[in-house]
XYZ file of C-alpha atoms in Angstrom:
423
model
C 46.680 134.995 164.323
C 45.901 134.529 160.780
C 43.876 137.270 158.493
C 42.978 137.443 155.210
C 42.905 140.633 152.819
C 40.490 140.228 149.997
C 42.509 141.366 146.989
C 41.671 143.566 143.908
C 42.950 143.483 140.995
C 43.277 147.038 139.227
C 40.410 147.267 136.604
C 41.789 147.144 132.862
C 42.845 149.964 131.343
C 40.712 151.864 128.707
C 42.539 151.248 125.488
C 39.924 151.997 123.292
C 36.470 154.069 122.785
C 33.386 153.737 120.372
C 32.268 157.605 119.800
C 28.659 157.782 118.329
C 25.646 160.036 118.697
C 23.950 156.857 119.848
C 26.032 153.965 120.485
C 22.598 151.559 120.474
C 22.090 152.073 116.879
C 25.029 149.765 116.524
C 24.424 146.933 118.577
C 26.699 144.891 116.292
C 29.420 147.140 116.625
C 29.155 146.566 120.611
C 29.185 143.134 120.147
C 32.307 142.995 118.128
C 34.202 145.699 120.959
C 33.254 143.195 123.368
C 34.723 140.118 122.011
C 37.605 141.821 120.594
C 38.649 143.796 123.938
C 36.702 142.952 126.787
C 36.388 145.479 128.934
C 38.660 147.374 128.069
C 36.875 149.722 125.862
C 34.588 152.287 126.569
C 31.917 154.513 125.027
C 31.404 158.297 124.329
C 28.803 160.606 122.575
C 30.242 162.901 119.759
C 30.218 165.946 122.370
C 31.866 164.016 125.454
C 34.888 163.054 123.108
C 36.342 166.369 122.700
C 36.227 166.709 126.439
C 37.778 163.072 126.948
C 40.778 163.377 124.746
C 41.744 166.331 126.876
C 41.832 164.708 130.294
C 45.132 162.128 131.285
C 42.550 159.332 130.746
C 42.734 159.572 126.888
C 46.671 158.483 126.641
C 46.265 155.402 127.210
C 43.899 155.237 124.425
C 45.148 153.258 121.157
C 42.426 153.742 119.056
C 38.633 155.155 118.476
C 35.932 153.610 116.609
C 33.676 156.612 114.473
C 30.157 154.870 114.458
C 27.863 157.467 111.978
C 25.341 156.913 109.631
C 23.296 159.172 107.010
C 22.126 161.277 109.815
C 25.261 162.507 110.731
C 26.853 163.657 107.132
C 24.546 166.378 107.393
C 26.553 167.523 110.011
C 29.751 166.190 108.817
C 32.046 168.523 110.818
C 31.092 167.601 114.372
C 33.135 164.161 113.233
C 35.570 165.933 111.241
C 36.603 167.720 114.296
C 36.609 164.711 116.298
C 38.689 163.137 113.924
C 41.025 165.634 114.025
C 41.432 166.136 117.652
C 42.211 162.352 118.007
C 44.930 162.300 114.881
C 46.750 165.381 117.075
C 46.356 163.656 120.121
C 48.105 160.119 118.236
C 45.077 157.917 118.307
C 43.875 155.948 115.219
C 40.707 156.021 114.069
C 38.337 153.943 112.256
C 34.997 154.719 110.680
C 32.419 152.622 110.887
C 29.875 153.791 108.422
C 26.221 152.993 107.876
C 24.468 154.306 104.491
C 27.181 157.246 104.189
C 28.468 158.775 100.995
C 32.142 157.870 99.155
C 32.600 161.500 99.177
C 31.894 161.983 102.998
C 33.798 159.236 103.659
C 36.875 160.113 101.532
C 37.102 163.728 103.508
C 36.981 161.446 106.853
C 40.484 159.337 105.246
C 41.949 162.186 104.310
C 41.660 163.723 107.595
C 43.145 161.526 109.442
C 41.203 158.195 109.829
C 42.950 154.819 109.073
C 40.482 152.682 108.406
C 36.600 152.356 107.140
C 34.379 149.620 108.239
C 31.011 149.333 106.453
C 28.293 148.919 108.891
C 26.509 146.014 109.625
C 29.810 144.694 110.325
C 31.182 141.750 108.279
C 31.954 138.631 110.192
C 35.524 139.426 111.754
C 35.752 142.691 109.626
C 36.473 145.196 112.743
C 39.496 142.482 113.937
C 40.668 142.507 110.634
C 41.305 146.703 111.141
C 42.574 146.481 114.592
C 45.312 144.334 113.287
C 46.082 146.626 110.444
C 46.128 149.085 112.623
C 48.482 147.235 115.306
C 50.711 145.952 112.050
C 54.070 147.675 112.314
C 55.217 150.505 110.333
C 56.934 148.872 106.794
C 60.554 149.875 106.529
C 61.521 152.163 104.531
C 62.240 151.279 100.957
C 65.540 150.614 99.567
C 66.778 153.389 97.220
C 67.332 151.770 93.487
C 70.410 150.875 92.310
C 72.122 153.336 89.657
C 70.897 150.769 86.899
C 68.008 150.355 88.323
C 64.489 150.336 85.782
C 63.055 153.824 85.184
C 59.613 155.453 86.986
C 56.632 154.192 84.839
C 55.417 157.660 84.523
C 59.124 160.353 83.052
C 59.166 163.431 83.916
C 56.773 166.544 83.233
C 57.206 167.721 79.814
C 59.146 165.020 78.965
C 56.125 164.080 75.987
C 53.894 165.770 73.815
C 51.004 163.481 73.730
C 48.168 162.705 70.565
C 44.974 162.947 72.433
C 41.916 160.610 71.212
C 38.734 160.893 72.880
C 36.298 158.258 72.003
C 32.789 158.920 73.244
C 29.303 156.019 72.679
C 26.477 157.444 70.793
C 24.502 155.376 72.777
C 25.058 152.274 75.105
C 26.175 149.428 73.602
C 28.249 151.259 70.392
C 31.820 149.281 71.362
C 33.434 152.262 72.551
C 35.143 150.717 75.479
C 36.310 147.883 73.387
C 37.688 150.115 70.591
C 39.399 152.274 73.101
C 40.995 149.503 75.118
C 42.319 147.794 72.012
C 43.237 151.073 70.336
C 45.330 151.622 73.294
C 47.045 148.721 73.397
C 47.889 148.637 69.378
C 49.333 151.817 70.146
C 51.158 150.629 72.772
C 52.485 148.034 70.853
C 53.652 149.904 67.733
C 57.443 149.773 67.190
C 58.261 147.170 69.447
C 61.033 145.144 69.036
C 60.406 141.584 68.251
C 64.277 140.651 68.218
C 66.523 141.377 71.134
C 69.042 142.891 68.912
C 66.758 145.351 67.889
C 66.665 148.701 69.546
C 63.171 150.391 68.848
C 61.558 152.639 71.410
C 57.890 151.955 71.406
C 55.437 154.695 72.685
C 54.331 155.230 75.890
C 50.229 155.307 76.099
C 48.062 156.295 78.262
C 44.392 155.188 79.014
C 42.133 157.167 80.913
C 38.418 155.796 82.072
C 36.665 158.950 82.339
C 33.418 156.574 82.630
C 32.939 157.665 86.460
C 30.149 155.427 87.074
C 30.005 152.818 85.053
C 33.266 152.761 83.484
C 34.850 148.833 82.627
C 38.313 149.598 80.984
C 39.237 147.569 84.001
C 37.415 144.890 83.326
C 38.156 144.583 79.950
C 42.115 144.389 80.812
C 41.521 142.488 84.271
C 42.925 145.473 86.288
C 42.098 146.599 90.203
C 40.019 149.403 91.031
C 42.105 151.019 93.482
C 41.146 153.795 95.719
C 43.826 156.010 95.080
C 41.855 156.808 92.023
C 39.277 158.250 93.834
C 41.866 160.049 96.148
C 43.205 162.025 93.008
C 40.082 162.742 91.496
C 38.687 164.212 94.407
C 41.645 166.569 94.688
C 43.636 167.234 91.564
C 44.627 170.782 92.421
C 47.635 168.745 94.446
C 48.270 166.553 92.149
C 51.645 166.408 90.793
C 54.040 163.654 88.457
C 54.419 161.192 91.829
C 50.469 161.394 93.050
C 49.781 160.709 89.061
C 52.026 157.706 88.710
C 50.573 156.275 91.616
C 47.107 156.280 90.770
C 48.314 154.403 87.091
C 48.027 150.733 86.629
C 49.986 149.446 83.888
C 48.666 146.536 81.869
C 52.114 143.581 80.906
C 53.703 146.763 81.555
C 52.928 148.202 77.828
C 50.046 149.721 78.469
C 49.416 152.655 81.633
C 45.796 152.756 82.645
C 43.926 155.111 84.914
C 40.902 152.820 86.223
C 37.514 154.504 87.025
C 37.301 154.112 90.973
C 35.452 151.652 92.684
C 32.866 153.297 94.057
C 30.306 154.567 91.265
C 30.438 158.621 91.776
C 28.148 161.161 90.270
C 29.567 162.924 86.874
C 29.741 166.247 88.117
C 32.031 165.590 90.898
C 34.906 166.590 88.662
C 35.014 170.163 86.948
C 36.612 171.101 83.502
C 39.754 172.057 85.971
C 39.886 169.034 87.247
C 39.363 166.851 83.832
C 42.072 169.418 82.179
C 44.689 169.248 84.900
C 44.102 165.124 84.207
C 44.644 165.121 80.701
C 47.464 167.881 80.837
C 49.217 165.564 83.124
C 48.603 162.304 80.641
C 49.437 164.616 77.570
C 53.138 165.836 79.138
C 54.235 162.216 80.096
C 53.021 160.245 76.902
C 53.106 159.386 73.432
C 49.164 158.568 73.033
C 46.524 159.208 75.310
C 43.426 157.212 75.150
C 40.308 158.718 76.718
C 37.249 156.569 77.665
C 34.158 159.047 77.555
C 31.156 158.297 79.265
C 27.981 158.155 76.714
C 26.712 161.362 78.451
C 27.274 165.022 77.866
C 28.667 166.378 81.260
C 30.342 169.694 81.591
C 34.115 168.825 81.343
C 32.889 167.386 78.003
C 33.639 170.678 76.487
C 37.263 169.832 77.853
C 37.795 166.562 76.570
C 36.788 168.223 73.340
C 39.314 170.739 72.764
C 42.010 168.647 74.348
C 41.438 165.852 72.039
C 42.809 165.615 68.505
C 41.041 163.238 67.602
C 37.268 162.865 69.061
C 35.860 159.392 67.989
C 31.838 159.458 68.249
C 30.886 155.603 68.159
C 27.239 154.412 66.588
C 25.558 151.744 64.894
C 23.384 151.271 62.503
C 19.984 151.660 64.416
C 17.625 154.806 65.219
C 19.050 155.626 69.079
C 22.665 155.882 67.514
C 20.968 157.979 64.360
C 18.726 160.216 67.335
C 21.922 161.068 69.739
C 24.272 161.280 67.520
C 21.964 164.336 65.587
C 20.984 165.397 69.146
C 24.976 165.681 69.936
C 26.074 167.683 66.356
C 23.165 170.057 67.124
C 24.217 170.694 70.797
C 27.700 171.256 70.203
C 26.484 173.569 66.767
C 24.079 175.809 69.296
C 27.717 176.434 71.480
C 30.058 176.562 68.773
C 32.558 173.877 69.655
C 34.648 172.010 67.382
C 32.044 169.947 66.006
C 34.649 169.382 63.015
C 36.886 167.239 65.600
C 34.036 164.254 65.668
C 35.104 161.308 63.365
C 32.367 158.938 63.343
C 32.893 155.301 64.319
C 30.201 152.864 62.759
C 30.368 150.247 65.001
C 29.574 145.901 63.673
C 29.271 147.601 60.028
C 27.777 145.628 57.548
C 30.144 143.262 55.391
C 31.523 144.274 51.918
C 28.690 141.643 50.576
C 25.952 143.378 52.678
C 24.456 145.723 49.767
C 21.363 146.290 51.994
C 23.498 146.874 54.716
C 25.717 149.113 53.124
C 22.639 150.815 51.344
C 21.344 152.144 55.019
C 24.846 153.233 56.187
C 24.554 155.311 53.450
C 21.692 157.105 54.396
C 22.390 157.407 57.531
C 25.254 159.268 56.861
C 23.271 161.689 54.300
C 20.237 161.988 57.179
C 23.149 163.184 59.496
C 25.156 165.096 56.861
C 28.249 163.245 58.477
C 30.804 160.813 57.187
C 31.101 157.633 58.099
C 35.550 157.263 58.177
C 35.742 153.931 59.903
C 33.920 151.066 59.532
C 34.591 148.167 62.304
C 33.136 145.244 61.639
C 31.561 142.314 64.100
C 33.807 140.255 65.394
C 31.519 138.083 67.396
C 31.785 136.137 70.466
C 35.553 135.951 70.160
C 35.249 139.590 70.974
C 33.040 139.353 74.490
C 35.406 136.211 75.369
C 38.074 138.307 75.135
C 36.839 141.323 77.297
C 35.578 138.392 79.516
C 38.755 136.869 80.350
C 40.785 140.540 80.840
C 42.797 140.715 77.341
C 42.883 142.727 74.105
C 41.845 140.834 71.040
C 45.587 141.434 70.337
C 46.205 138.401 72.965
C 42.833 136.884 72.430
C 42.164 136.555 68.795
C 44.607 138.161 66.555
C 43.276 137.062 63.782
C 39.723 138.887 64.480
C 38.729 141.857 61.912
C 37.719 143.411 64.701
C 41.666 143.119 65.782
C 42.593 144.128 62.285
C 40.875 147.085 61.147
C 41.496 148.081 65.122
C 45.694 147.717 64.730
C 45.451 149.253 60.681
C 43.802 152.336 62.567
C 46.611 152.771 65.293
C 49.142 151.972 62.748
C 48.135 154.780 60.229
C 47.865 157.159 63.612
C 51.478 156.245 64.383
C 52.740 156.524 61.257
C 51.155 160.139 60.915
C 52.433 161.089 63.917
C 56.161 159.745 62.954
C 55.981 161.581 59.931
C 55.015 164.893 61.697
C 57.630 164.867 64.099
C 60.345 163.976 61.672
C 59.096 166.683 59.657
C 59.332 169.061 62.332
């Protein structure tokens, strides 16, 4: 007698959850679960997922996907806990995010969470993460040689840097181009142009305090990196190794700390936080180029008295003549160093320019200022060159933007030379 025993297979293990308040609200989200695992993925509320990672269920789980939107940051700690819960338990997480702040988001990394997904999902973005999740661990790195290079950042206290702060009038004034090419004339003071020779050339420093809008990486062709963001949101941790790694370095002259990617409200960093910054720069550099943005902010007041130099940028028009009266008078009414601002006139008129000349003049006298450096227009050879990534010192030597850019970093070198040998 012959029988026959209808078989079943086992049903697939759960190796993976989405965890929402409302798993419809992200009907793309299901869509990409489903054609990524099959069924082999399940779903749970925010409240069920505490509850799951406790039973014998949840080991077999490799990872959870975090689906929240705006709704949910204002309650940011029902997923913080979640995330938290599945990091101790050994599951990865990933975020997918709808309309959510950088800020909210950056708490979820930092908790725990591998990987963010914007949502709606781009086309094979959520495979993409599950294989950088599934990636192996990288080996370890080989220790350096004995004669291996040196860190790009030395040691704290190793430096005692010059600080110059160079802040727009008003939109427009060349600040970022000044302070890009400033730094890298600096940068490229005393450098040996014979191998025989053995000068040490200065180690500079450029920091994009332009939180928002800030293109000192753009101008040098450099990646916005989220580390940035990672040590701006908490510098009270920050030490010489979480510095160095937030630093790009330009032909490997020139050290730059990018604004972050995402554009993040001003007052997300404190005067602590801005002085612990420039501390940092100041101990491990020769020059330290700062970047201001063209608003007055709170940590201005730091930037101030760190700087030794505080460029104010204008030209010759009536918003650069309005703010820059509007800044003397503010920083007057508080008593700051108003002394420290040289002012910057910015595509000055040419020696031949009597006109010209005649209203820089008086707008100096309206202002009761001086007017100590004059930098004149250098034309399209100067947007080319912050168009293609690289100083005018690359682009256009010859400019006299370039020129009256390297005679200023050459006469701040060679005061600062003459200081230290005299002390």
């Amino acid at each position: 007698m012959s029988s026959s025993v209808a078989l079943h297979a086992d049903p697939e293990p759960i190796v993976a959850c989405t965890i929402a308040r409302d798993v419809q609200n992200f009907d793309l989200l299901i869509e990409d679960m489903e054609a990524e695992l099959g069924e082999a993925w399940g779903d749970l509320s925010l409240d069920d997922a505490l509850a799951f990672f406790a039973q014998p269920d949840a080991d077999a789980l490799e990872f959870v996907a975090i689906a929240m939107d705006d709704q949910d940051e204002t309650d940011l700690s029902k997923v913080a806990g979640v995330i938290r819960a599945a990091v101790e338990k050994g599951i990865k997480v990933i975020v997918i995010a709808e309309e959510v702040s950088p800020i909210a988001l950056h708490q979820l990394l930092k908790m725990g969470a591998e990987e963010f997904v914007p949502y709606p999902l781009p086309e094979g973005a959520l495979r993409d993460a599950i294989d950088r999740m599934r990636a192996p661990e990288p080996e370890a790195p080989v220790q350096p040689a004995a004669n291996a290079q040196p860190t790009p950042v030395k040691a704290d206290g190793d430096r005692e840097a010059v600080i110059l702060a160079i802040h727009p009038m008003a939109g427009g004034t060349g600040a970022t181009t000044f302070a890009v090419n400033l730094a890298w004339e600096l940068s490229q003071m005393d450098r040996a142009k014979k191998k025989k020779e053995t000068k040490t050339p200065p180690r500079v420093c450029l920091l994009d305090f332009g939180l928002q809008f800030g293109s000192v990486a753009t101008y040098l062709d450099l990646p916005r990196r989220d580390v940035v963001y990672e040590l701006l949101s908490d510098t009270e941790v920050m030490d010489h190794e979480i510095f160095a790694q937030a630093l790009v370095t330009y032909e490997d002259d020139l050290h730059v700390l990018t604004a972050p990617p995402d554009m993040l409200p001003l007052d997300m960093l404190n005067s602590e936080d801005i002085s612990r910054i420039v501390e940092m720069a100041r101990r491990n550099f020769d020059y330290v180029v700062i970047d201001m943005p063209n608003t007055v902010v709170q940590w201005t007041e730091t930037v101030l008295h760190a700087a030794h130099v505080y460029f104010a940028t204008l030209e010759l028009d009536l918003r650069s003549a309005q703010n820059a009266l509007r800044m003397i008078k503010a920083l007057k009414s508080e008593e700051l160093p108003v002394e420290k601002l040289r002012y910057v006139l910015n595509r000055a008129p040419k020696f031949t320019d009597m006109s010209g000349k005649s209203r820089a003049k008086r707008l100096a006298e309206s202002l009761d200022i001086s007017i100590e450096l004059h930098l004149p227009d250098g034309g399209k050879p100067v947007t080319q060159a912050c168009d293609h990534g690289m100083p005018l010192f690359s682009a256009a030597a010859k400019n006299p933007l370039r020129k009256e850019i390297h005679k200023l970093a050459k006469s701040v070198h060679d005061l600062n030379q003459a200081e230290a040998t005299a002390n």
